Each structure stands twice: as C-alpha cells, then as structure tokens.
Coordinates of C-alpha atoms and ligand atoms in Angstrom, one line a residue:
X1 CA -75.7 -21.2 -138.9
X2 CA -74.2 -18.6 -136.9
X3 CA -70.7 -19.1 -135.8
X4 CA -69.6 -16.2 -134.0
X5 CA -67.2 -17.2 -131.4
X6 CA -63.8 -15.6 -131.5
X7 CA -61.5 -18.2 -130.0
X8 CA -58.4 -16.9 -127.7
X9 CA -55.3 -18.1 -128.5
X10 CA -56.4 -19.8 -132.0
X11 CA -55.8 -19.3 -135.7
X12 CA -59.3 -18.2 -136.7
X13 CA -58.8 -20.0 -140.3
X14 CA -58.5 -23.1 -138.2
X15 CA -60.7 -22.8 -135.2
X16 CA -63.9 -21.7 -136.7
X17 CA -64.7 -25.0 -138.1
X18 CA -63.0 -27.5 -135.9
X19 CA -64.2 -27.4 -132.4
X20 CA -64.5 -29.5 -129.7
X21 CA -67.8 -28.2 -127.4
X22 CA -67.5 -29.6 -123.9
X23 CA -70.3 -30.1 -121.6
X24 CA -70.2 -31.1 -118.8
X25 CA -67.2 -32.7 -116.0
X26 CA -66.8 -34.5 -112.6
X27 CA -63.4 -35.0 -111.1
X28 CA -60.4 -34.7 -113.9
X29 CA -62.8 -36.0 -116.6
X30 CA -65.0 -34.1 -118.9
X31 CA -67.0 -34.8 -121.8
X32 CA -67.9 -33.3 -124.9
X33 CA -71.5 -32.6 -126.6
X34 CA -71.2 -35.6 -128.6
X35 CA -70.3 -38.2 -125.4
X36 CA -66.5 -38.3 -125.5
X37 CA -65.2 -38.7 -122.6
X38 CA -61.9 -37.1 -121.9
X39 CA -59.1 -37.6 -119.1
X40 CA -58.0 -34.0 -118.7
X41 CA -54.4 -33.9 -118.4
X42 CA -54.0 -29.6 -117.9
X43 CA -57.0 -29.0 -115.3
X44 CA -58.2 -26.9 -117.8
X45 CA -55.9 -24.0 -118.5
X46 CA -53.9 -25.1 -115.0
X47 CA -56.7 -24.2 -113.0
X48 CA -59.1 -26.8 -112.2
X49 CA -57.2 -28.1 -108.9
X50 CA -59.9 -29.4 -107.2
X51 CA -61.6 -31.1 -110.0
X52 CA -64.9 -30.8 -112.1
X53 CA -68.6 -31.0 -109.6
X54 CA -68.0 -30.0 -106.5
X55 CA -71.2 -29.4 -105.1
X56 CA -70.1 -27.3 -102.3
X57 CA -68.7 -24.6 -104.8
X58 CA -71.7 -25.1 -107.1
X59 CA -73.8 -24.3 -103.4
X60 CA -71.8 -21.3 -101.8
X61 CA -72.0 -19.9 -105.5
X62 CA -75.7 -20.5 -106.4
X63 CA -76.7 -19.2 -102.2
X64 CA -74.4 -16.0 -102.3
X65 CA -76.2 -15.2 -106.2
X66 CA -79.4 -15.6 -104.3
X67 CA -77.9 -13.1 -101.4
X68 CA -76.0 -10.1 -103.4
X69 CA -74.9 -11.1 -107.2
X70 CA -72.5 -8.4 -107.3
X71 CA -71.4 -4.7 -105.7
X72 CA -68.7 -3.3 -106.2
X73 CA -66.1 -3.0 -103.6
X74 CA -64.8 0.9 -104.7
X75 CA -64.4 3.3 -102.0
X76 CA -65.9 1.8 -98.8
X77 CA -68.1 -0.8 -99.8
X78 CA -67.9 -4.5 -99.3
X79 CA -69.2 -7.7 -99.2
X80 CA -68.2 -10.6 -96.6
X81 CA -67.3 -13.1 -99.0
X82 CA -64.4 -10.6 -100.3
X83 CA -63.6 -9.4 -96.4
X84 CA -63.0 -13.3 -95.6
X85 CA -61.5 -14.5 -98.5
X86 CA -58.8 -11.2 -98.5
X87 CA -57.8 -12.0 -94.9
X88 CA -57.4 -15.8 -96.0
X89 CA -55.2 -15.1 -98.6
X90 CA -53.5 -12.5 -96.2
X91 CA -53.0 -15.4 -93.7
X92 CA -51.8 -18.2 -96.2
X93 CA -49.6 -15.4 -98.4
X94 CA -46.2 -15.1 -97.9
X95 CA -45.7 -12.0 -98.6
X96 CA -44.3 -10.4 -95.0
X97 CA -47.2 -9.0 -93.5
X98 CA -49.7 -7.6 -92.4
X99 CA -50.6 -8.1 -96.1
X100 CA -53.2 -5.8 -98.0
X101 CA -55.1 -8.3 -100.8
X102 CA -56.4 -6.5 -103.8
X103 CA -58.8 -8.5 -106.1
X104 CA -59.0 -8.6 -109.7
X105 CA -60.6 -10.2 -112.4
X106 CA -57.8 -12.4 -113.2
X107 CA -54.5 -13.5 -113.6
X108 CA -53.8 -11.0 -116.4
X109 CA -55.5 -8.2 -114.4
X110 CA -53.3 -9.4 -111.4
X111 CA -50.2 -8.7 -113.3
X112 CA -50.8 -5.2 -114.9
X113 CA -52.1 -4.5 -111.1
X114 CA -48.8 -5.3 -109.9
X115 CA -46.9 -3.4 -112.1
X116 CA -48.9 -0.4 -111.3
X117 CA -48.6 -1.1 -107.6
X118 CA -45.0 -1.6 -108.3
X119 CA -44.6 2.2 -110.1
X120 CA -46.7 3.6 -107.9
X121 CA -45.1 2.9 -104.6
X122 CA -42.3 4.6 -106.3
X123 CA -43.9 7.6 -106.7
X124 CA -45.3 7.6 -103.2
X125 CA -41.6 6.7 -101.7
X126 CA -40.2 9.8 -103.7
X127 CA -38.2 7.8 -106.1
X128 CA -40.3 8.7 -109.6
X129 CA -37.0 7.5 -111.7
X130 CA -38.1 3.5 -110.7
X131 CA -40.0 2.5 -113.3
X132 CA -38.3 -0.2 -114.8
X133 CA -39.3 -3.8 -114.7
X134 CA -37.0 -6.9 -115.1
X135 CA -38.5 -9.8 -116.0
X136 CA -36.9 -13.4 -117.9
X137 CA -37.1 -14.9 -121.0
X138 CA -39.7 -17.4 -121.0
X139 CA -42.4 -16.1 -118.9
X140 CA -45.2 -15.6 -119.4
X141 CA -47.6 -13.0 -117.7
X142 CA -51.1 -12.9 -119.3
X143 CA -51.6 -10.9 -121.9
X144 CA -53.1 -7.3 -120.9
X145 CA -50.5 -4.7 -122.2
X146 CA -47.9 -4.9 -119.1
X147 CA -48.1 -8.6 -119.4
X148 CA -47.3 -8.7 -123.0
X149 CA -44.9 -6.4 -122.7
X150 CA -43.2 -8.1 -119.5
X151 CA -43.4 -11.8 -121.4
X152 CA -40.3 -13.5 -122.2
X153 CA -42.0 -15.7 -124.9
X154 CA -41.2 -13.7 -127.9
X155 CA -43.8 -14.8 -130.1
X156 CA -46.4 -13.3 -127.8
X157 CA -45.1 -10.2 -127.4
X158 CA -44.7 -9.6 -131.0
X159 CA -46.8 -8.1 -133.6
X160 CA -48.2 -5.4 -131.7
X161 CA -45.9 -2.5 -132.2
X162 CA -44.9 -0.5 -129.0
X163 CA -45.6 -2.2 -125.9
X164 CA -45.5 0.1 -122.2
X165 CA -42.2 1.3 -122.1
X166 CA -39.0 0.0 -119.7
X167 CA -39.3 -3.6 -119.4
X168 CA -36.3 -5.3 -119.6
X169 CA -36.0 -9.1 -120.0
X170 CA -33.0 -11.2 -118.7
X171 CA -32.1 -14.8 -119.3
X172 CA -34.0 -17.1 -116.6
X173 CA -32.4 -18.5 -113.4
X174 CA -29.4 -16.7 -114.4
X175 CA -28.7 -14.5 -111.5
X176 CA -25.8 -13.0 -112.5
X177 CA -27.2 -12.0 -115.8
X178 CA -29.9 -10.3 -113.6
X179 CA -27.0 -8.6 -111.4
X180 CA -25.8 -7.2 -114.5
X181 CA -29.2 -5.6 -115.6
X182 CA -29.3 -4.0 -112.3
X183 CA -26.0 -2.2 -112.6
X184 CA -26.9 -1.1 -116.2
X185 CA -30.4 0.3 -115.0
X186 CA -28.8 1.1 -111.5
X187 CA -31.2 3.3 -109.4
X188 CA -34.2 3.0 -112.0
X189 CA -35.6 -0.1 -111.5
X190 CA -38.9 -0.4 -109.6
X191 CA -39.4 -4.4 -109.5
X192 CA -38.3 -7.6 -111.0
X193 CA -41.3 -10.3 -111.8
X194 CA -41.1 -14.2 -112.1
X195 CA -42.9 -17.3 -111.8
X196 CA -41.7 -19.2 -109.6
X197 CA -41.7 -22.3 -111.6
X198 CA -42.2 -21.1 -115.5
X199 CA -45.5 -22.5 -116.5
X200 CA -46.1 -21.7 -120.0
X201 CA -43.2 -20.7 -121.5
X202 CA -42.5 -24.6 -121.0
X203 CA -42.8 -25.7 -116.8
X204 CA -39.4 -24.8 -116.0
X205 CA -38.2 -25.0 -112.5
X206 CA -35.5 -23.2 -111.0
X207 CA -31.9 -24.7 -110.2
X208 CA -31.4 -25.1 -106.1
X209 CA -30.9 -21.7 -104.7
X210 CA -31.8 -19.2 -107.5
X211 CA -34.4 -17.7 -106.4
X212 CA -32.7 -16.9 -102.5
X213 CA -30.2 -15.1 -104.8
X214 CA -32.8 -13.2 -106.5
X215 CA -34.1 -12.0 -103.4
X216 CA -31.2 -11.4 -102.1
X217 CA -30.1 -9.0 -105.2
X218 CA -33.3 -7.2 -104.9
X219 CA -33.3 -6.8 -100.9
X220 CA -29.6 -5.5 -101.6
X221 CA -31.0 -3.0 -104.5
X222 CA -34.0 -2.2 -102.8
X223 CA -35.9 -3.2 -105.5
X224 CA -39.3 -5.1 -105.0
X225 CA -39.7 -8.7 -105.9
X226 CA -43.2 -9.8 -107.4
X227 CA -43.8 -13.6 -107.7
X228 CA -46.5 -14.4 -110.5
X229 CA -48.3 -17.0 -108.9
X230 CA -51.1 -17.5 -111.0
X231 CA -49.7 -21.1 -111.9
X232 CA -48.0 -22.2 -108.8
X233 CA -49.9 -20.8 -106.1
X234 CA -53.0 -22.7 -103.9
X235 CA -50.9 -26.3 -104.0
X236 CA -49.6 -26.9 -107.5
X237 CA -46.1 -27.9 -105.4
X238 CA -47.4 -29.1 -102.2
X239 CA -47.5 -25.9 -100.3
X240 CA -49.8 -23.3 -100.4
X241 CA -47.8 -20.9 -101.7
X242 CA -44.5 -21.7 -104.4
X243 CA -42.4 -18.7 -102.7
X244 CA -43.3 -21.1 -99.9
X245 CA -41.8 -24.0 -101.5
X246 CA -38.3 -21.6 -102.2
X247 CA -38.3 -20.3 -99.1
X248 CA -38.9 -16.7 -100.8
X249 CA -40.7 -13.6 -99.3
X250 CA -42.0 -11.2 -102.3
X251 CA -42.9 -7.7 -102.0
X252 CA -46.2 -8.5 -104.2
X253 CA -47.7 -11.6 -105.4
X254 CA -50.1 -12.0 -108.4
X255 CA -52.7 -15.1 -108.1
X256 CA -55.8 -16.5 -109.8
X257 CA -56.7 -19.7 -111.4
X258 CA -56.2 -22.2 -108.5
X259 CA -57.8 -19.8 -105.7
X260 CA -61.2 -20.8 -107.2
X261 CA -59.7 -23.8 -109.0
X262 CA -62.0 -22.1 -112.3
X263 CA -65.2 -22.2 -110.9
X264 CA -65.4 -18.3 -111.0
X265 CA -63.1 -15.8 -113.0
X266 CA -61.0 -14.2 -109.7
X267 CA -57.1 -13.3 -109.8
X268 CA -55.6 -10.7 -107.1
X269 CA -52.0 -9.3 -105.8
X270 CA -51.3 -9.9 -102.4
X271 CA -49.1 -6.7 -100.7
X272 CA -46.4 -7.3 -98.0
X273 CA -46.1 -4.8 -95.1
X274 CA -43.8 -2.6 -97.3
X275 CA -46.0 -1.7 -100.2
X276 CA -49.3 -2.2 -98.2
X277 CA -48.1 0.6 -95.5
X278 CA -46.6 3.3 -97.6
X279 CA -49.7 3.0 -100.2
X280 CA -52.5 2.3 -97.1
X281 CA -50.9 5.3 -95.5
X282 CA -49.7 7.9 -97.6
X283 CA -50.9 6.6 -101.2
X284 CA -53.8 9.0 -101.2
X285 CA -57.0 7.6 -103.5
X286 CA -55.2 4.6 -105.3
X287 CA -56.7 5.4 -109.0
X288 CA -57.1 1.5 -109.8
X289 CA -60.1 -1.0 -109.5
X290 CA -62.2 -2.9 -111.5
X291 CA -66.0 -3.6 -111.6
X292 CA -65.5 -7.0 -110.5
X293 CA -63.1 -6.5 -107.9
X294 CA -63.9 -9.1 -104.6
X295 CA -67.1 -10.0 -106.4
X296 CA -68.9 -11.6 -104.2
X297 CA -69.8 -14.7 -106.1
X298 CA -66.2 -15.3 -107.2
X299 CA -65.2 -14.6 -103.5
X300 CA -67.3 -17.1 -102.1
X301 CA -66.5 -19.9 -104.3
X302 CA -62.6 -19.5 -103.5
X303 CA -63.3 -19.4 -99.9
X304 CA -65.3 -22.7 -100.7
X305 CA -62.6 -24.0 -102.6
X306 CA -59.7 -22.9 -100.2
X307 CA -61.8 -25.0 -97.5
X308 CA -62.3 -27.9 -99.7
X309 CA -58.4 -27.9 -100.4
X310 CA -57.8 -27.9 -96.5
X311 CA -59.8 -30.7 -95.5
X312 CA -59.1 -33.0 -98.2
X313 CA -55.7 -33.1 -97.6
X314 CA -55.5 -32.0 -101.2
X315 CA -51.6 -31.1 -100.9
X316 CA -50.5 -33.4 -98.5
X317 CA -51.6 -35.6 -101.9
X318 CA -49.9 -33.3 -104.8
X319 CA -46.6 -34.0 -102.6
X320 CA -47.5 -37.9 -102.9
X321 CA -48.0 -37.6 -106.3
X322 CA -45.4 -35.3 -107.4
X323 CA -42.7 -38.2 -107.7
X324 CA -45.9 -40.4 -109.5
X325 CA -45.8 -37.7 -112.3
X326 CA -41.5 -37.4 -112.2
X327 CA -41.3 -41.1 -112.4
X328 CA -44.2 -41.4 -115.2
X329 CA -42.3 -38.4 -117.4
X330 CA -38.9 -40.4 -116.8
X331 CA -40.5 -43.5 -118.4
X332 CA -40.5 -41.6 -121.6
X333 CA -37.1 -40.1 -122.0
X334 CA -35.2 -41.6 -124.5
X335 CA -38.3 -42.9 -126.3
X336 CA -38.4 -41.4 -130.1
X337 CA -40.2 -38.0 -130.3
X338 CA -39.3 -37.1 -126.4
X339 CA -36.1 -34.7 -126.6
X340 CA -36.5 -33.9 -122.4
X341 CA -38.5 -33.7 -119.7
X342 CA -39.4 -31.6 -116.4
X343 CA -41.8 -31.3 -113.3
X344 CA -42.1 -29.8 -110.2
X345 CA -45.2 -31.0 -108.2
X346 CA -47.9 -31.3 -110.0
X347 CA -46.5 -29.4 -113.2
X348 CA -44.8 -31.1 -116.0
X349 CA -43.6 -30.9 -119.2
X350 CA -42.8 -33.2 -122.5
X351 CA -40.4 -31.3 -125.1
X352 CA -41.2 -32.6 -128.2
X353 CA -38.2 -33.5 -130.5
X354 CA -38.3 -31.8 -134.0
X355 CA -41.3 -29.2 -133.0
X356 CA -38.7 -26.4 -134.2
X357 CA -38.3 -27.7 -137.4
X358 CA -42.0 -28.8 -137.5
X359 CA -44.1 -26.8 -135.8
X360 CA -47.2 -28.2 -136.4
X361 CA -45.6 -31.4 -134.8
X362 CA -47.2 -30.0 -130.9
X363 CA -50.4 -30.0 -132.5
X364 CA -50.8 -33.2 -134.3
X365 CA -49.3 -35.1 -130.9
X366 CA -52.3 -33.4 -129.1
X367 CA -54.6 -34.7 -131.7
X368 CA -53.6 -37.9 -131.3
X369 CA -53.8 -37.7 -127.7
X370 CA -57.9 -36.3 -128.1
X371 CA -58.3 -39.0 -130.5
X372 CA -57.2 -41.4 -127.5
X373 CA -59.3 -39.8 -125.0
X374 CA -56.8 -37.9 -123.0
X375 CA -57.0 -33.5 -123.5
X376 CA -53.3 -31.9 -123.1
X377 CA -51.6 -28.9 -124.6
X378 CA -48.7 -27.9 -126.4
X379 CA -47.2 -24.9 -125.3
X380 CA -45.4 -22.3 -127.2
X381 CA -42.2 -23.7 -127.1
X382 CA -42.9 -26.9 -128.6
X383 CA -43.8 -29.0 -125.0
X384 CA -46.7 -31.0 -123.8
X385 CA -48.3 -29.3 -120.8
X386 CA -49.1 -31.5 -118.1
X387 CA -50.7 -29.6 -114.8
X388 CA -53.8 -32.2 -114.0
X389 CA -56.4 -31.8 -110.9
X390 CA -55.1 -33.1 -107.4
X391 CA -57.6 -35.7 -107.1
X392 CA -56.2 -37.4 -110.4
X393 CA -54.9 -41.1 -109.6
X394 CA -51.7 -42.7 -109.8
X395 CA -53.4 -45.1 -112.6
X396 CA -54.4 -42.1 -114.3
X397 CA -51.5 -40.4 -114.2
X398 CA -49.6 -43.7 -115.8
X399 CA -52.6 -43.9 -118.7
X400 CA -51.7 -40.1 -119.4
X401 CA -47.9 -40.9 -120.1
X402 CA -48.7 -44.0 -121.7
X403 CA -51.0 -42.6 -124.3
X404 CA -48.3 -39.8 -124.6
X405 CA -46.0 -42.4 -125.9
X406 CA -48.7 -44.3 -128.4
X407 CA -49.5 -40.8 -129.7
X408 CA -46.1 -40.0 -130.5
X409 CA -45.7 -43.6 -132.2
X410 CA -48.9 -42.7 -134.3
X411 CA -47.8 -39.5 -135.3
X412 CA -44.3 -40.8 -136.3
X413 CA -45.9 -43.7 -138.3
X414 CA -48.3 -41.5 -140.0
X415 CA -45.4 -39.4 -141.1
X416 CA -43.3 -42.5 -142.3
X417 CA -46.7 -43.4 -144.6
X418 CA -47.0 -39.5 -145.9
Ligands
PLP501 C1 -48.0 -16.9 -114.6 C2 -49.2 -16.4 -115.2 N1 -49.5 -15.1 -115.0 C3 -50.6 -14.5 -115.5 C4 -51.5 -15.3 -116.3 C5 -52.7 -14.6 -116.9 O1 -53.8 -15.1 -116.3 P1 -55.3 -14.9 -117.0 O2 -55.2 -15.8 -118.2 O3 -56.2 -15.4 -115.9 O4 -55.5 -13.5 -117.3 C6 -51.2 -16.6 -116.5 C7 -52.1 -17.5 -117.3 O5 -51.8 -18.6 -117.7 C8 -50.0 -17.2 -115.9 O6 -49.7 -18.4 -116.2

C-alpha cells in the first residue's frame, strides 16, 4: 500500500508506521478511524477554540465556496469576506490605530510578514541600518526562514546552516538583558518580537510588569514592538487580544490559528497607525503577498467564528475557567514525574521530571495518555501542552489532569518492571 504522507514535525522512521487517522469531532472530542474517542486536551495544535462542528462555520464556508472560491486580493481586488473580517480585526486589535490588516496563509507566513514589514518601514523612514531583530530564548515563531531563524528553541533552529542574517536572541522576560542588546546593536535594530505568553517553547508567562518595560525600551529606542499572537490572540486569556491582557500596544501583531479556530488555514499581521501610514503613504508597491491572501473562504469562516466567540460568551468563560485549569495543574505538583507547572488562561503546561535525561520520557507520558483516551503534546522542552477548546468543562478539565497523573504512574511502573 501506498504510504506517502510526509508527517511535519515527526521522525519519518517512526511516523510512517504508527499513525493515529482521525475522522471526525464535535466539541473538544474527536475520534479516530477505528472508533476511539478522544478528549482533546491542545485544541488541535492550539487552535480549535471554538470546538469541533459548528455548523455555522461549516455554512458561511460551504455558501461563500458556492459564491467566489477564491481571488486573489493583489493590487485592487477584493472580496467582502476579507474587507469585513480586516476591519474586524482592525477594530478588536490593539495595535494603535487606524490599523492596516494584511492576510496571510498562516501563522508562519504571519511572522516572516512582519519581519519584512518591520525592515521595510526602515527603508521607507530612511533608516536602511535597522535591520536587526531581537527576539528571546524560547520562542517559537513558525518555521518559514525568518521564524526559524528568530526562534529561541535551539533545537529548531538548528541543522540548517545559515539562517537570514541579524537576529539576535536575548534571555526571556529579562528586560535588562534586552536593554543591554539594545546598546550593543544601538541604532541598528528595526524590531524586537515576542509572544506574549510563550506557547511552545513551554507556556511561559511573563512576571507582572515585563512586558510595560519592554515597551517602554522600545518606545524609548524607537524600535517597533511585534507581539506574535498566533497562540494568545482571539481569547486564549480572556480578552481578545493578550497585549490586551498586558496592557501593551505593539507596532505589529502576527495572528492565525484561533481567528478561524482551524476551520480554514488564515494567519495575518495587524499594522498600527505608525507602520500602516508611512507604508500606506509613502511605501510605494509593497513587493509582498500571497495567493491566498484574504481568501475568501478562510475569511468568511473567521468572521463566522469571531461572531460565534461574541455571542457565546466564549471569553467571559476562558476567564471562569482559567483558575479551573490553575487549580487542576496545582493538584499535581509534587506528585512523582511533575517537576513544575504553569498557566495563563486557558494555556498550561506540565514539565515533566527527568525528560532531559530521558528524552523519550514526553513521548511515552503522551502514549499513555492516548491509550487512556485523552490526546496532549509534549513540547520541545520536555512539558505537557495543555491549550483545550473554550467550551471544554470543568469535569473535563479535572479528567484531563487526572489521567495526567495515572499516565505518569503507568509510565513510572513500566519502567520499574523494565
Ligand atoms: C507564536 C507562534 N507564531 C507562529 C506560529 C506558526 O504558525 P503556523 O504553524 O500557522 O505557520 C506558531 C505556531 O504554533 C506560534 O505558536
């Protein structure tokens, strides 16, 4: 039989023969070919905030298909789905406006758009010399060739020999680490990048007041601030926006995932009045734009799923839940195998004890946890990833820490009988 796939982020020796083929899901549940059911813990990869069938995405997509599939939205053409949902996210962003929304593919596209907004507005401004880019150790920025070379998770951005040129990483939430980067590249640098919460490179928050002192370091260097929020935006903490949540105002922000909660492939950066102006006005053609760009499909599903968001009360409920998820990962610290635990919203993460030493530890725990019917993920680092749909329950929420715990116990008693 013909097995063709070429799995993303997967050891090919591994993958090829061991899959699990899903088929088909409704709310944070969603089964596989043979009849499994499975709680999903990670909304997919962070993304499915709404849950699995809704019908009114599933409508708005299959009715705009029927309308226009696809045009592309280079030079002056456009479709309504992308006028709306642009002036949405210009409305909800915040960025300080009037904001200019430019649509991608997704979150990865998102970033290496950024960074090319960010070098470019440089040029424009008639300060060619700003090209560098701070970002932290531990991010992680999807993986096109700026985001690889901007991540902070070393393992990714190894192994590929020269990366784009004048990056420059700095520890995270360490502000005066980032001060001190600025002096040494004093006058080069064009923008510094961060999540807002670290999602991959192991759902870090920041300490109280860190990222007002980033933005205050860049307002006082003129140098623009871009908030990936590809993880955190459209709810994940409550509000629509993280920067929100931090009471930040970037220059740019990056988005995807959560805007169509998955349903459609659809990431963007959203352009305060700064960039937006000086590029709007006196950019000339912006030489940058892919074929999907505010397709119309994608489009209408995240206006769908922006809508459903609002009248569902959908974050009103991730700030009622957030100390459910806090108080579930609590329950397991100090329980063998747990070595600490974090969350913000509805974002969490289990550091797993000894996955340095062993790292095939992260992936034997997630076993264990399939076998038991609930789907998480380790992250590089060595941590379970915890980021489930807003319409999970507080009973589901408990089963998923609970079966944390009787996975660990399994995997420490099979090693005990090894
Ligand atoms: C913060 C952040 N930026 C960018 C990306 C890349 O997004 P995509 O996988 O849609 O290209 C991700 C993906 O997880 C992300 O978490």
């Amino acid at each position: 039989m013909m097995n063709a796939l070429w799995h993303p982020f997967a050891d090919m020796s591994v993958s090829a023969e061991k899959k699990v083929v899903l088929q088909h899901g409704e709310g944070c549940h969603v089964w596989d070919e043979s009849g499994n059911e499975y709680l999903d813990a990670t909304a997919g990869l962070w993304f499915c905030n709404v849950g699995y069938g809704r019908r009114d995405l599933i409508e708005q997509a299959t009715q705009q298909m029927g309308r226009l599939p696809a045009y592309s939205t280079f030079d002056v053409y456009a479709n309504r789905p992308a006028l709306e949902l642009a002036n949405r996210i210009a409305a909800l962003a915040p960025t300080a406006g009037p904001t200019g929304v430019f649509f991608t593919s997704g979150g990865s596209d998102a970033v290496d758009t950024a960074g090319k907004i960010a070098r470019r507005y440089w040029q424009v401004a008639g300060a060619p010399e700003r090209t560098v880019i701070i970002s932290r150790e531990h991010a992680y920025h999807g993986v096109n060739a700026y985001g690889t070379s901007l991540s902070g998770i070393q393992v990714n951005a190894e192994g590929w020999g020269p990366l784009v040129a004048d990056t420059v990483r700095v520890p995270a939430h360490d502000t005066a680490a980032l001060e001190r980067a600025l002096a040494e590249h004093s006058g080069r640098v064009a923008a510094f990048i961060g999540e807002p919460v670290i999602g991959a490179g192991g759902v870090r928050p920041p300490e109280d007041g860190y990222w007002a002192r980033v933005q205050e370091l860049c307002r006082r260097d003129d140098v623009l601030l871009i908030a990936d929020e590809v993880i955190s935006g459209f709810g994940r903490l409550g509000t629509w926006f993280a920067c929100e949540h931090y009471g930040i105002e970037p220059d740019l922000l990056t988005g995807a995932k959560g805007v169509t909660s998955g349903y459609m492939p659809l990431g963007f950066v959203a352009a305060g009045d700064r960039v937006r102006s000086l590029l709007w006005d006196d950019g000339g053609v912006f030489r940058h734009g892919y074929t999907y760009s505010g397709h119309p499909v994608a489009c209408a599903v995240g206006l769908a799923n922006l809508e459903l968001i609002e009248i569902e009360s959908l974050r009103p409920r991730v700030e009622a839940l957030a100390p459910v998820l806090a108080q579930v990962l609590d329950g397991l610290v100090g329980r063998p195998g747990v070595a600490a635990v974090r969350s913000a919203g509805l974002l969490g993460a289990v550091d797993l004890a000894g996955a340095a030493e062993d790292p095939s530890l992260p992936g034997r725990v997630v076993a264990a946890m399939r076998e038991r019917g609930v789907l998480i993920r380790a992250l590089a680092g060595g941590s379970l990833q915890l980021s489930p749909s807003f319409v999970i329950s507080e009973v589901e929420l408990a089963r998923i820490g609970d079966t944390i715990a009787s996975a660990l116990d399994a995997v420490a008693a099979a090693e005990v009988g090894s």
